[in-house]
Amino acid sequence: VSQSRYANRAVHTLSDADKGVIFLYLEGFTGAEIAVQLGVGEVNVRVKINRIKEKIRQKIAEYEQQ
């Protein structure tokens, strides 16, 4: 199974809020732009993006071991 399929599966396990953030990020929005849309600070958004990426990495690793 391809890694893109694993990534897709991993994204589907995220909360709706996390999906929204990661999709905005993948669409090319900056941390500042996402922060404005969410009404939070830019640092908060950057931390959230990094945590979401780590969740996705962990899920992909789990899928690869199955």
PDB file of C-alpha atoms in Angstrom:
ATOM      1  CA  VAL A   1       0.000   0.000   0.000  1.00  0.00           C
ATOM      2  CA  SER A   2       1.341   3.435  -0.875  1.00  0.00           C
ATOM      3  CA  GLN A   3       2.325   6.022   1.693  1.00  0.00           C
ATOM      4  CA  SER A   4      -0.180   8.484   0.226  1.00  0.00           C
ATOM      5  CA  ARG A   5      -2.972   6.021   1.015  1.00  0.00           C
ATOM      6  CA  TYR A   6      -1.659   5.715   4.575  1.00  0.00           C
ATOM      7  CA  ALA A   7      -1.494   9.498   4.843  1.00  0.00           C
ATOM      8  CA  ASN A   8      -5.083   9.770   3.628  1.00  0.00           C
ATOM      9  CA  ARG A   9      -6.216   7.215   6.216  1.00  0.00           C
ATOM     10  CA  ALA A  10      -4.276   9.042   8.923  1.00  0.00           C
ATOM     11  CA  VAL A  11      -5.879  12.382   8.088  1.00  0.00           C
ATOM     12  CA  HIS A  12      -9.320  10.808   8.361  1.00  0.00           C
ATOM     13  CA  THR A  13      -8.550   9.855  11.974  1.00  0.00           C
ATOM     14  CA  LEU A  14      -7.999  13.503  12.955  1.00  0.00           C
ATOM     15  CA  SER A  15     -10.620  15.602  14.706  1.00  0.00           C
ATOM     16  CA  ASP A  16     -12.606  17.959  12.489  1.00  0.00           C
ATOM     17  CA  ALA A  17     -10.724  20.936  13.936  1.00  0.00           C
ATOM     18  CA  ASP A  18      -7.343  19.342  13.175  1.00  0.00           C
ATOM     19  CA  LYS A  19      -8.486  18.412   9.666  1.00  0.00           C
ATOM     20  CA  GLY A  20      -9.468  22.032   9.052  1.00  0.00           C
ATOM     21  CA  VAL A  21      -6.081  23.311  10.167  1.00  0.00           C
ATOM     22  CA  ILE A  22      -4.052  20.790   8.182  1.00  0.00           C
ATOM     23  CA  PHE A  23      -6.113  21.299   5.023  1.00  0.00           C
ATOM     24  CA  LEU A  24      -5.597  25.066   5.220  1.00  0.00           C
ATOM     25  CA  TYR A  25      -1.880  24.451   5.714  1.00  0.00           C
ATOM     26  CA  LEU A  26      -1.749  22.066   2.748  1.00  0.00           C
ATOM     27  CA  GLU A  27      -3.619  24.605   0.620  1.00  0.00           C
ATOM     28  CA  GLY A  28      -0.730  27.006   1.203  1.00  0.00           C
ATOM     29  CA  PHE A  29      -2.166  29.316   3.853  1.00  0.00           C
ATOM     30  CA  THR A  30       0.453  30.779   6.173  1.00  0.00           C
ATOM     31  CA  GLY A  31       0.390  30.307   9.907  1.00  0.00           C
ATOM     32  CA  ALA A  32      -0.658  33.943  10.253  1.00  0.00           C
ATOM     33  CA  GLU A  33      -3.552  33.518   7.808  1.00  0.00           C
ATOM     34  CA  ILE A  34      -4.778  30.384   9.568  1.00  0.00           C
ATOM     35  CA  ALA A  35      -4.490  32.154  12.930  1.00  0.00           C
ATOM     36  CA  VAL A  36      -6.711  34.987  11.709  1.00  0.00           C
ATOM     37  CA  GLN A  37      -9.320  32.532  10.427  1.00  0.00           C
ATOM     38  CA  LEU A  38      -9.306  30.630  13.727  1.00  0.00           C
ATOM     39  CA  GLY A  39      -9.061  33.690  15.948  1.00  0.00           C
ATOM     40  CA  VAL A  40      -5.958  32.411  17.744  1.00  0.00           C
ATOM     41  CA  GLY A  41      -2.292  33.372  17.842  1.00  0.00           C
ATOM     42  CA  GLU A  42       0.134  32.437  15.088  1.00  0.00           C
ATOM     43  CA  VAL A  43       2.408  30.569  17.515  1.00  0.00           C
ATOM     44  CA  ASN A  44      -0.590  28.501  18.605  1.00  0.00           C
ATOM     45  CA  VAL A  45      -1.244  27.571  14.975  1.00  0.00           C
ATOM     46  CA  ARG A  46       2.375  26.603  14.322  1.00  0.00           C
ATOM     47  CA  VAL A  47       2.414  24.377  17.399  1.00  0.00           C
ATOM     48  CA  LYS A  48      -0.905  22.826  16.357  1.00  0.00           C
ATOM     49  CA  ILE A  49       0.389  22.132  12.830  1.00  0.00           C
ATOM     50  CA  ASN A  50       3.508  20.440  14.194  1.00  0.00           C
ATOM     51  CA  ARG A  51       1.429  18.293  16.548  1.00  0.00           C
ATOM     52  CA  ILE A  52      -0.935  17.322  13.731  1.00  0.00           C
ATOM     53  CA  LYS A  53       2.004  16.366  11.500  1.00  0.00           C
ATOM     54  CA  GLU A  54       3.374  14.189  14.297  1.00  0.00           C
ATOM     55  CA  LYS A  55      -0.011  12.477  14.729  1.00  0.00           C
ATOM     56  CA  ILE A  56      -0.060  11.746  11.001  1.00  0.00           C
ATOM     57  CA  ARG A  57       3.528  10.401  11.082  1.00  0.00           C
ATOM     58  CA  GLN A  58       2.664   8.117  13.986  1.00  0.00           C
ATOM     59  CA  LYS A  59      -0.446   6.773  12.257  1.00  0.00           C
ATOM     60  CA  ILE A  60       1.493   6.119   9.038  1.00  0.00           C
ATOM     61  CA  ALA A  61       4.135   4.220  11.046  1.00  0.00           C
ATOM     62  CA  GLU A  62       1.370   2.140  12.666  1.00  0.00           C
ATOM     63  CA  TYR A  63      -0.166   1.325   9.287  1.00  0.00           C
ATOM     64  CA  GLU A  64       3.215   0.329   7.831  1.00  0.00           C
ATOM     65  CA  GLN A  65       3.767  -2.156  10.673  1.00  0.00           C
ATOM     66  CA  GLN A  66       0.423  -3.890  10.145  1.00  0.00           C
TER      67      GLN A  66
END
